[in-house]
CSV table of C-alpha atoms in Angstrom, one decimal:
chain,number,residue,atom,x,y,z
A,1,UNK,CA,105.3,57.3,66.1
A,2,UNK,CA,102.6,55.5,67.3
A,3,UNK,CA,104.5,54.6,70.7
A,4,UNK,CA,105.0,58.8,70.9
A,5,UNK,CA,101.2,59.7,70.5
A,6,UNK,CA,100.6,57.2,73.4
A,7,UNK,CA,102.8,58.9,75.5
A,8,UNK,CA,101.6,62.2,74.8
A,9,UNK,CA,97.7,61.0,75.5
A,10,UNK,CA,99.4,59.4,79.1
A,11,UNK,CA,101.1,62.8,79.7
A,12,UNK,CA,97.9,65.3,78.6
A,13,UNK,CA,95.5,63.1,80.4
A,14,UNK,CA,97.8,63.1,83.3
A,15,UNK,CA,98.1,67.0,83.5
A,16,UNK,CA,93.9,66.9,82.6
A,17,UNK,CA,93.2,64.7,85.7
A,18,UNK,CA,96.0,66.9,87.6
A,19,UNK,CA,94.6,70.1,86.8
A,20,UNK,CA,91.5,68.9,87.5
A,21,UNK,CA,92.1,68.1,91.0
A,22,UNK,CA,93.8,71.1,91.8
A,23,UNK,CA,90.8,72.8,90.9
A,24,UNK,CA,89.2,74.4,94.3
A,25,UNK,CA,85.8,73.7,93.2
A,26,UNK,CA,86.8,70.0,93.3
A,27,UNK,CA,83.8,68.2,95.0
A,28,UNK,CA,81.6,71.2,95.4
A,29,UNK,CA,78.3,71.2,93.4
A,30,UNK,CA,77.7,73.8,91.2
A,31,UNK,CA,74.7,76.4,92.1
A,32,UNK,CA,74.4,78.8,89.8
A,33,UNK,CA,75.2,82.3,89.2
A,34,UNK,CA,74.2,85.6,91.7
A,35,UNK,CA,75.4,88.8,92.4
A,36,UNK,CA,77.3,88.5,95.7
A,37,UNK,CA,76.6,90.8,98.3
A,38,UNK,CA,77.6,91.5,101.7
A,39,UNK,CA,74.6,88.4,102.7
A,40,UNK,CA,76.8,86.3,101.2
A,41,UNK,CA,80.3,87.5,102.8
A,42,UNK,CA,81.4,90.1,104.5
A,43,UNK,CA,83.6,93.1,103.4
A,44,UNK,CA,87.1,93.4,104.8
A,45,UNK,CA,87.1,96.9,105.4
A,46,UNK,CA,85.1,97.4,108.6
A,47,UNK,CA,82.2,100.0,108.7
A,48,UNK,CA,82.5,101.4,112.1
A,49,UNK,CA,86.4,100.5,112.9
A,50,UNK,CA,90.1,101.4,111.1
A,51,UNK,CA,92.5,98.4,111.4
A,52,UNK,CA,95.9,98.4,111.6
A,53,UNK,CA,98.4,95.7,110.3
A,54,UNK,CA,102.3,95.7,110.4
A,55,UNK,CA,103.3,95.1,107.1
A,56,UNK,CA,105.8,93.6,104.9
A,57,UNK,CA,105.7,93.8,100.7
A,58,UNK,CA,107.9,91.9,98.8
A,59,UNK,CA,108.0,93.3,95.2
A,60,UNK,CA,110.5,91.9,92.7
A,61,UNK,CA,113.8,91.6,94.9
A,62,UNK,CA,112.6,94.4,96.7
A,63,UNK,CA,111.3,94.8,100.4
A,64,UNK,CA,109.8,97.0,102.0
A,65,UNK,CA,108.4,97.4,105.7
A,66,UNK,CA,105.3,99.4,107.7
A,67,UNK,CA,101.9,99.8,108.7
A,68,UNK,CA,98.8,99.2,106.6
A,69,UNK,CA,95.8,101.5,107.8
A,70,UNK,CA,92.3,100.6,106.4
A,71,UNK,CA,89.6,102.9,107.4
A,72,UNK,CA,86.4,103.8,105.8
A,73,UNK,CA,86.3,107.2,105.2
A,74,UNK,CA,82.6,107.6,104.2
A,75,UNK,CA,79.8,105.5,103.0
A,76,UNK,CA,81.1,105.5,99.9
A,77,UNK,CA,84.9,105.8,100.1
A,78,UNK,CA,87.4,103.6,101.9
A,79,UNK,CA,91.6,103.7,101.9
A,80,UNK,CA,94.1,101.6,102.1
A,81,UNK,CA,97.2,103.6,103.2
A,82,UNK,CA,101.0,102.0,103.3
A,83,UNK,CA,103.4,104.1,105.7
A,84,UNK,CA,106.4,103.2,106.6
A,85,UNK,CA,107.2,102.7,110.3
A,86,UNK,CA,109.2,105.8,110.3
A,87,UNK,CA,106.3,107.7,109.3
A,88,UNK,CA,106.8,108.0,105.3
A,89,UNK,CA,103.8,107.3,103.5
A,90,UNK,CA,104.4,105.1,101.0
A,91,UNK,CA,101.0,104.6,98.6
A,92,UNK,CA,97.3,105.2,99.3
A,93,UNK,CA,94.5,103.3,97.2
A,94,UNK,CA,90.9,105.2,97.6
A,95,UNK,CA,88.3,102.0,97.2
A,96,UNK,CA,84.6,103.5,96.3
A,97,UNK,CA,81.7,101.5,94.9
A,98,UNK,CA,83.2,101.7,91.2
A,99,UNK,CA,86.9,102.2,91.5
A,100,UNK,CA,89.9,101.7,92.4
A,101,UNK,CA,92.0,104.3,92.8
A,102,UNK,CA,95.6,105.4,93.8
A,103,UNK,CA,95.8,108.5,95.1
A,104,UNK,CA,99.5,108.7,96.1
A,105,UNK,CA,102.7,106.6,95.8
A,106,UNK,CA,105.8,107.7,97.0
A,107,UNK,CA,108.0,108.9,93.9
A,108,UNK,CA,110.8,105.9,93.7
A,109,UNK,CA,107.5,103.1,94.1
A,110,UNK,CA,106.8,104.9,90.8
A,111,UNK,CA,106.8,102.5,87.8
A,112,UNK,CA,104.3,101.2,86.1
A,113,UNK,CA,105.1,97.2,86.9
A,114,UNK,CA,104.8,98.0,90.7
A,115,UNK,CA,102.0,100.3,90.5
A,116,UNK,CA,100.3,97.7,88.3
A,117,UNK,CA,100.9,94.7,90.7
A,118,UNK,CA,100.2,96.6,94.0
A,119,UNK,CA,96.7,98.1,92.8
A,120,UNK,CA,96.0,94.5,91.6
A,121,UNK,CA,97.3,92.6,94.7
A,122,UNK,CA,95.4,95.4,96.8
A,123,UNK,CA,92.4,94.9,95.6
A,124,UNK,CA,92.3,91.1,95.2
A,125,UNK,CA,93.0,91.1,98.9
A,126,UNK,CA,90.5,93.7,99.6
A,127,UNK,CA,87.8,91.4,97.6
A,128,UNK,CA,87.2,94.3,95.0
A,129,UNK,CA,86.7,91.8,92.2
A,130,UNK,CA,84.1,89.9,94.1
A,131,UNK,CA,81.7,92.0,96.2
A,132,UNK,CA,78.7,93.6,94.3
A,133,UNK,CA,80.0,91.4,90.7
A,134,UNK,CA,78.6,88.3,89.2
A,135,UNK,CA,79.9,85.0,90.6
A,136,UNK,CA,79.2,81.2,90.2
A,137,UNK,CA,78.2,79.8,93.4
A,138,UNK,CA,80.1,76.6,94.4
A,139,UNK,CA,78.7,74.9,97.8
A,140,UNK,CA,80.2,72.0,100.1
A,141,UNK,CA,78.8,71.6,103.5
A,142,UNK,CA,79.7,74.9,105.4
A,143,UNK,CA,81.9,76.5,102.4
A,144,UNK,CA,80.9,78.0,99.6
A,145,UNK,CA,83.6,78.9,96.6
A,146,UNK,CA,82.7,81.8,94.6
A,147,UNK,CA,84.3,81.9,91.1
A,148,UNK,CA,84.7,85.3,89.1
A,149,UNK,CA,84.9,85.4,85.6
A,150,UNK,CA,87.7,88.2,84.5
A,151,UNK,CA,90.7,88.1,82.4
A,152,UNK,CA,91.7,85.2,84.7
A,153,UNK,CA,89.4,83.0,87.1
A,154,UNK,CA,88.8,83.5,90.7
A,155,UNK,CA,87.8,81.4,93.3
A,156,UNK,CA,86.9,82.9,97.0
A,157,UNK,CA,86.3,80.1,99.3
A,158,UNK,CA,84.2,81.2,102.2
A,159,UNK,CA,82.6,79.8,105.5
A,160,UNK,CA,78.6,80.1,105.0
A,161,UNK,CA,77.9,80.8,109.0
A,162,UNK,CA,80.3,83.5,109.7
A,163,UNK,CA,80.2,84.9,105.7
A,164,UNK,CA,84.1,85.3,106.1
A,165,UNK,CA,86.0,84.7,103.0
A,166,UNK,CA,89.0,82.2,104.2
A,167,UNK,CA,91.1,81.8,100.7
A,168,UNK,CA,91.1,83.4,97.2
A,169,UNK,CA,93.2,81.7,94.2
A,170,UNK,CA,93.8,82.9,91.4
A,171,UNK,CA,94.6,81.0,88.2
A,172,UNK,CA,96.8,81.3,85.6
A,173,UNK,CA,97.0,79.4,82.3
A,174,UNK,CA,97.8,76.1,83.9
A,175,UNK,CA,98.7,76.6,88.1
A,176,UNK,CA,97.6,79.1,90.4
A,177,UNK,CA,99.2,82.5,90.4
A,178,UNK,CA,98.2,84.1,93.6
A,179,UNK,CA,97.1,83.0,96.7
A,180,UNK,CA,95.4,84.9,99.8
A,181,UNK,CA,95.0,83.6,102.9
A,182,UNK,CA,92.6,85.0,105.4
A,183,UNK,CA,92.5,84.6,109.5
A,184,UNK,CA,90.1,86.6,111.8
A,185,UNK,CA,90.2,87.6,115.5
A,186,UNK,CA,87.4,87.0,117.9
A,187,UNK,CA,85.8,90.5,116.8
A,188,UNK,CA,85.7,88.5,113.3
A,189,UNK,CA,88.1,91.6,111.9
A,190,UNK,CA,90.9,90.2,109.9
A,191,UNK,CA,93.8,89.6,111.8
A,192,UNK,CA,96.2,87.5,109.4
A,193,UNK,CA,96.0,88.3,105.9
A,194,UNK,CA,99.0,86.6,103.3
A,195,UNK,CA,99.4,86.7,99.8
A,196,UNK,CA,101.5,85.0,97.3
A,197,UNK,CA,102.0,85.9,94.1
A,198,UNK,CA,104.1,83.0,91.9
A,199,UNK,CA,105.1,82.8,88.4
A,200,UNK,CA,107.9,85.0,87.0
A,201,UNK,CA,106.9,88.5,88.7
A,202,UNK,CA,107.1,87.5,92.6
A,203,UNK,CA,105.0,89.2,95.3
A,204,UNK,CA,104.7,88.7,98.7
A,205,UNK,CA,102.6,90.7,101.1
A,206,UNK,CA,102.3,90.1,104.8
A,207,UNK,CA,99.7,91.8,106.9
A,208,UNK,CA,99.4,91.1,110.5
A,209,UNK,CA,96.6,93.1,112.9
A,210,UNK,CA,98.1,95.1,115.7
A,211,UNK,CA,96.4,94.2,118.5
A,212,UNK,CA,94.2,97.2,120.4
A,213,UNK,CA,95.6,99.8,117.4
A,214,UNK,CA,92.2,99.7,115.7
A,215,UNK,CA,90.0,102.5,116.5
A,216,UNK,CA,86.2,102.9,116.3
A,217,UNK,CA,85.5,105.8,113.6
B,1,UNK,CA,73.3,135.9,129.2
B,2,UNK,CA,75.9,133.6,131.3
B,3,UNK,CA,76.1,130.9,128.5
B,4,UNK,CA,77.4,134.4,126.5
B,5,UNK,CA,80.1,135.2,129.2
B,6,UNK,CA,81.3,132.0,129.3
B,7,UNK,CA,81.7,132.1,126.3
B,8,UNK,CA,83.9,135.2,125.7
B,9,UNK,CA,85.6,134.5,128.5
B,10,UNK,CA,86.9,131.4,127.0
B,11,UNK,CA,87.4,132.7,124.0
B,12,UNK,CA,89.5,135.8,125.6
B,13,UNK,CA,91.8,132.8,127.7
B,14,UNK,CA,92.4,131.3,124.1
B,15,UNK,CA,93.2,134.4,122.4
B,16,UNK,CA,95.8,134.8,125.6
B,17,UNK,CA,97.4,131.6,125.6
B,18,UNK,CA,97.4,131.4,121.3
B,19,UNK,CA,99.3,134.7,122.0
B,20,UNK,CA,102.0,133.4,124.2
B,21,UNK,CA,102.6,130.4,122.1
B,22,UNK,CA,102.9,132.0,118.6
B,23,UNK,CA,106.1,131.8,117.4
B,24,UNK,CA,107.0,135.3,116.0
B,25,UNK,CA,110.5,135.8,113.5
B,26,UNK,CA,113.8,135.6,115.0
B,27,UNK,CA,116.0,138.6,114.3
B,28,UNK,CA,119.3,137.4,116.1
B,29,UNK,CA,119.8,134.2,113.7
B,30,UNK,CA,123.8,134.6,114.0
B,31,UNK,CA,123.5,134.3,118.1
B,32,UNK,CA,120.9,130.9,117.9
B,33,UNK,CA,123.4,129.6,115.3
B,34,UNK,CA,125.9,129.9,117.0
B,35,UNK,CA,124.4,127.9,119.9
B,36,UNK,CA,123.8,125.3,117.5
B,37,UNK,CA,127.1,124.6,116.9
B,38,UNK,CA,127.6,124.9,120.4
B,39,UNK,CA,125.2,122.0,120.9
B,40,UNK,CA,126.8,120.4,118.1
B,41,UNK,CA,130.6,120.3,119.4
B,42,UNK,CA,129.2,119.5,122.8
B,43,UNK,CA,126.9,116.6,122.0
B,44,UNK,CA,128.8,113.6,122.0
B,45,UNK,CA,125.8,111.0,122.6
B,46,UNK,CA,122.1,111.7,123.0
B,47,UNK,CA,119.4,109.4,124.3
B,48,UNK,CA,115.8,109.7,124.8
B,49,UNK,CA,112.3,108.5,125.2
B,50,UNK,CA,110.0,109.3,121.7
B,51,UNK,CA,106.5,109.7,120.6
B,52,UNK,CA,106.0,109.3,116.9
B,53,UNK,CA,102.2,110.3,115.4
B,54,UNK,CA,102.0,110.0,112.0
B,55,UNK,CA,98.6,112.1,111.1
B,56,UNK,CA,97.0,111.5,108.3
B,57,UNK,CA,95.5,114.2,107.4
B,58,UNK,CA,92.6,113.0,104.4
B,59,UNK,CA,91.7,110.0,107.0
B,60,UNK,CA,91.7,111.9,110.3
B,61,UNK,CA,93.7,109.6,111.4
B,62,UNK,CA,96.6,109.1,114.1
B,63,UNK,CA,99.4,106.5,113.9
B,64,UNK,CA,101.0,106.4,117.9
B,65,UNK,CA,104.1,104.8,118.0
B,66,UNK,CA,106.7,105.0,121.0
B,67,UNK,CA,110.0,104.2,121.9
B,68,UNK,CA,113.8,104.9,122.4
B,69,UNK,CA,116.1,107.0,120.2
B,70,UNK,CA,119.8,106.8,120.8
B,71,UNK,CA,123.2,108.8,119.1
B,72,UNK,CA,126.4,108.3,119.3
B,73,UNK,CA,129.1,110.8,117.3
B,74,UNK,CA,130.4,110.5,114.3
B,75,UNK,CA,127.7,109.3,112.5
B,76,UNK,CA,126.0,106.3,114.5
B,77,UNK,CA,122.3,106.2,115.2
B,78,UNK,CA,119.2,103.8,116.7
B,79,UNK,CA,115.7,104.0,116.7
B,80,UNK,CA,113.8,101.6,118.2
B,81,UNK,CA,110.1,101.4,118.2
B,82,UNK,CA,108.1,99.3,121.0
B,83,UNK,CA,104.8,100.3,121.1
B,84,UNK,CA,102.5,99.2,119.1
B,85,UNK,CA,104.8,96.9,117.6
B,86,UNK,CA,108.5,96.3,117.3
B,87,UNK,CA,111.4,97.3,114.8
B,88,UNK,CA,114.9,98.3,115.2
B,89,UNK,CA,116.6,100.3,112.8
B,90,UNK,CA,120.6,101.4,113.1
B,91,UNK,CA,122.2,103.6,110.8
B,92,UNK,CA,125.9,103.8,110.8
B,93,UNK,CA,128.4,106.0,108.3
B,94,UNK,CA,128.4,102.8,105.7
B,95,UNK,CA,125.1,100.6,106.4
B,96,UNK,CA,121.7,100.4,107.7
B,97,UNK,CA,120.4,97.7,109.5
B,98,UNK,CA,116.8,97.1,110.3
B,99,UNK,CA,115.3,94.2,113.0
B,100,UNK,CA,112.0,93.4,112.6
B,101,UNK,CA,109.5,91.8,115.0
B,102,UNK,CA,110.2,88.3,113.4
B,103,UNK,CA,113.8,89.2,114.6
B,104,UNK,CA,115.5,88.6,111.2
B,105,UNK,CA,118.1,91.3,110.7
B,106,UNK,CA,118.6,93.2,107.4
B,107,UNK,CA,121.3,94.9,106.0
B,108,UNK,CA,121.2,97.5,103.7
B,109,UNK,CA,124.8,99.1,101.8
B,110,UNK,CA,124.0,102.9,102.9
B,111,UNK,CA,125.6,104.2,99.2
B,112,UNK,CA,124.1,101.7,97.1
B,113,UNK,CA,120.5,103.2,97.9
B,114,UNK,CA,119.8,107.1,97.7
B,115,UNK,CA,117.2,107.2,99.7
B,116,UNK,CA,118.5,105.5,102.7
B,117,UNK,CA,121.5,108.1,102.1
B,118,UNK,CA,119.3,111.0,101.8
B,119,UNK,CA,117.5,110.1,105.1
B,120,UNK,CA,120.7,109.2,107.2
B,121,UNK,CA,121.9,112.2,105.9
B,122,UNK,CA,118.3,114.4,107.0
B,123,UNK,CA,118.3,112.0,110.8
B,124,UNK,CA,121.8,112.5,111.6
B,125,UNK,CA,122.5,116.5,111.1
B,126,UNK,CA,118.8,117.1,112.2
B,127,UNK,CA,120.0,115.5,115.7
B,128,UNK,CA,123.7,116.8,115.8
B,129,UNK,CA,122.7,120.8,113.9
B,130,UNK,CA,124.8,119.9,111.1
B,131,UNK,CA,121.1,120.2,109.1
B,132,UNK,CA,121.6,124.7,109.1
B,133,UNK,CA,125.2,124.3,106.8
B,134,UNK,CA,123.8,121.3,104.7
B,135,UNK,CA,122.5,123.8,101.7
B,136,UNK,CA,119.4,121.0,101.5
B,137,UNK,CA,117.3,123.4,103.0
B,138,UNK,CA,115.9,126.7,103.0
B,139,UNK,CA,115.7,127.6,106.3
B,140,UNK,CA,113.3,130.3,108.5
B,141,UNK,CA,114.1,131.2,112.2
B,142,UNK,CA,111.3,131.4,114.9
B,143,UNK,CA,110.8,131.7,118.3
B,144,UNK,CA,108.3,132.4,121.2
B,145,UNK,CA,109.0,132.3,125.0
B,146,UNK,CA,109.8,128.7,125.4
B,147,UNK,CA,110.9,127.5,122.2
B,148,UNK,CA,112.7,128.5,118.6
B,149,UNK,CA,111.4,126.7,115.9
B,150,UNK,CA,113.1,126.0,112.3
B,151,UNK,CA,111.3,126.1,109.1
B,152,UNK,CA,113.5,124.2,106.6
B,153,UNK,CA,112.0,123.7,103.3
B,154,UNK,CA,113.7,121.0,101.1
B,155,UNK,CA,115.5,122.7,97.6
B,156,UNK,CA,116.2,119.7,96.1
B,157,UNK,CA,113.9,118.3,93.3
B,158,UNK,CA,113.2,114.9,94.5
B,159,UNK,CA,113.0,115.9,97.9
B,160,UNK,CA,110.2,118.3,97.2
B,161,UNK,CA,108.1,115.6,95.6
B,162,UNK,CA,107.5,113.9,99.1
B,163,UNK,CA,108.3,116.6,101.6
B,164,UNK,CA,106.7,119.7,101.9
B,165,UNK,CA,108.8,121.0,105.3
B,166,UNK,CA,110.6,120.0,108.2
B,167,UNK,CA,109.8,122.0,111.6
B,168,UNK,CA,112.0,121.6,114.0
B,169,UNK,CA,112.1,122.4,118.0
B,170,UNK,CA,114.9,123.4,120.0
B,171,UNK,CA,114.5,124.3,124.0
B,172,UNK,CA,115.3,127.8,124.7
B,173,UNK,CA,118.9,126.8,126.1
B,174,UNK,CA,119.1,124.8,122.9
B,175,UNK,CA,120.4,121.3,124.3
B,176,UNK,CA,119.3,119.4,122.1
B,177,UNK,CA,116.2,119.2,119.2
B,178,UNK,CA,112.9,118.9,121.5
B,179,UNK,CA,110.3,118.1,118.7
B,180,UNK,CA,110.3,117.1,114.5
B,181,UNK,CA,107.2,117.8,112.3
B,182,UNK,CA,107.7,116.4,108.6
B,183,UNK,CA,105.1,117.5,106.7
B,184,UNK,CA,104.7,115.8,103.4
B,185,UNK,CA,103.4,117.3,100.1
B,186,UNK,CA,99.6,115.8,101.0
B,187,UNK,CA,99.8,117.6,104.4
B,188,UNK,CA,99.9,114.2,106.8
B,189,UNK,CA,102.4,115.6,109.2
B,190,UNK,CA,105.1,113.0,111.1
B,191,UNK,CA,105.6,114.7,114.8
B,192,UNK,CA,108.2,113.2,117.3
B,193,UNK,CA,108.9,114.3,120.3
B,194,UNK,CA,111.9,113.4,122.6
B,195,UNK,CA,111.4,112.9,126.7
B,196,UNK,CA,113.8,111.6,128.9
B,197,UNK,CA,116.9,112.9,127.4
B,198,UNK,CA,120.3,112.3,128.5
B,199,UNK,CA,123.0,114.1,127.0
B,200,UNK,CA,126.6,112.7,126.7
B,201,UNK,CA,125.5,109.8,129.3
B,202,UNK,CA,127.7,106.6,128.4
B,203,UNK,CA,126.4,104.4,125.8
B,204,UNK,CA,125.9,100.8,126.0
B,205,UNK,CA,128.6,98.9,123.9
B,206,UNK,CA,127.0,97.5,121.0
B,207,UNK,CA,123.8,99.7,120.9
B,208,UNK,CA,124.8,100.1,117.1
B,209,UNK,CA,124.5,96.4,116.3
B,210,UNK,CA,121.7,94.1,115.4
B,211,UNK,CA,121.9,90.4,116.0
């Protein structure tokens, strides 16, 4: 009995100290809380420009294939539109100040499991969750790592000069569940963005700028 | 006074050329049908040049892709974009395959998905005519000096949910399909227009596989 308890300490601290250093605040020092702004790190959705990104989205054992347009429509509004490379559109998501909407998905993407994962994979890459909320404010050197308190805990790692987020994770109860990973071109418009959603419901989502396709509005 | 001229002037040349262009109802449908099939029995390959925009209409925006379109009879087809980026796609009577810029090949059992079925079934008798007999559609007949233009609107239930109408663009000698516009339910409209075409040239073995 007594030779059981001890194993389970050596096993909990184990997956403690574990946990603990998978934690991506891990050597950062704690700053306190803010509002994060676009001082802090920049939207992805440029002002001025629509990007373009050949596309692939993994959903469940399905794939699917095309062209991701973001464009700012107005001040307030900005889309997100998924067409396929033969010219069907597949789903649009209208992003304004306060919501996030989707304004049209194409009748067999229908069900609410995909609908539900798309709108939140869209705007986790899209940095919904983060810009204009409440965030603790991690720092190390040139990083900082903001962490968002929802139904689950986000982290946004970003580089302090260029105010470009780099990663997001998010957690689950124990290990991460998603992952986003961000690179930029010289125009510092993102060029590479990846996500990975683990766990039992698999997503993957692959976005990759087309060079000279995005257009000044 | 000029500024005024120049202006209705312009507006007069507009008016003229609008004129000339507008498609007005077709009242011999029987003769341009029967052309089709003409086209239809005679058309044993097509290749050509395209230019896809995909215009989307609540972002003002335009999508520009390019590249080369190729059928064979029965039932074998390629598209293959180049420009702005790359992806194959083949469609033969039993399976789809698609190549995509990181060169991995997919293939895809034409029967066990509906909607690849349904948009074989749309690509293939758009090119060869077979679209007028299909009963998918119900069709209006236009023309204007250079051109006859199709109207089919979709009948089917689930088609209608994504696709408002299908314009198609036939030459006046009626060779082959000059132009598509898909116009979905949202109003973004799909055009593609074919250049370069050569009819019943000899076509490469093994254009309708993907390595």
């Amino acid at each position: 009995m007594r030779r059981l308890s001890l194993g389970n300490l050596c096993l909990s601290s184990f997956l403690f100290v574990f946990v603990q250093a998978c934690s991506p605040t891990l050597g950062y020092t704690y700053r306190g809380k803010t509002v994060i702004t676009e001082r802090l790190t920049k939207s992805i959705i440029p002002q001025e420009k629509s990007l373009l990104f050949k596309t692939r989205i993994q959903v469940y054992n399905k794939r699917y294939s095309g062209l991701i347009l973001l464009k700012q429509t107005d001040k307030t509004t900005a889309h997100l539109t998924f067409v396929t490379e033969i010219g069907m559109k597949m789903f649009d998501f209208e992003i304004k100040d306060t919501s996030f909407k989707l304004v049209y998905i194409f009748e067999p993407l229908n069900k609410p499991n995909i609908v539900r994962l798309l709108s939140a994979d869209m705007k986790l890459i899209l940095l919904k969750d983060l810009l204009n909320q409440e965030a603790g404010i991690y720092t190390k050197r040139n990083k900082n790592v903001f962490k968002t308190a929802g139904q689950r805990s986000t982290y946004y790692q970003t580089d302090t000069t260029l105010r470009l987020v780099e990663k997001t994770w998010t957690k689950g109860q124990v290990f991460t569940k998603t992952k986003v990973a961000y690179l930029y071109n010289d125009s510092l418009e993102a060029q590479r963005i990846s996500l990975k959603h683990s766990g039992l419901i698999r997503v993957k989502i692959e976005m990759n700028g087309i060079a000279g396709a995005s257009k000044t509005n | 006074m000029p500024k005024l001229f120049l202006h209705l002037f312009f507006s007069v040349l507009a008016l003229s050329l609008a004129s000339q262009s507008a498609f007005k109802t077709l009242k011999d449908t029987t003769a341009f049908k029967q052309k089709v099939n003409n086209m239809s029995a005679q058309t044993l390959s097509l290749e050509s040049d395209f230019v896809q925009v995909k215009n989307l209409s609540m972002l003002s925006e335009k999508i520009t892709s390019k590249g080369h379109f190729c059928f064979q009879k029965q039932n074998n087809l390629r598209w293959e974009y180049t420009e702005p980026y790359k992806y194959v796609i083949v469609i033969t009577k039993e399976k789809i395959l698609i190549k995509d810029e990181n060169n991995k090949v997919k293939k895809y059992d034409m029967n066990a998905n509906k909607v690849f079925k349904e948009i074989n079934d749309i690509m293939i008798s758009c090119v060869n005519g077979d679209i007028l007999n299909s009963g998918k559609f119900s069709i209006s007949y236009f023309e204007n000096d250079k051109a006859y233009k199709l109207e089919l609107s979709p009948l089917n239930k689930a088609m209608k949910q994504s696709l408002k109408k299908i314009n198609m663009y036939f030459d006046k000698n009626v060779s082959s399909v000059s132009k598509l516009e898909m116009i979905e339910n949202g109003d973004d409209i799909t055009t593609i227009d074919f250049t370069n075409k050569k009819i019943n040239a000899p076509v490469v073995p093994g254009k309708f596989m993907l390595k």
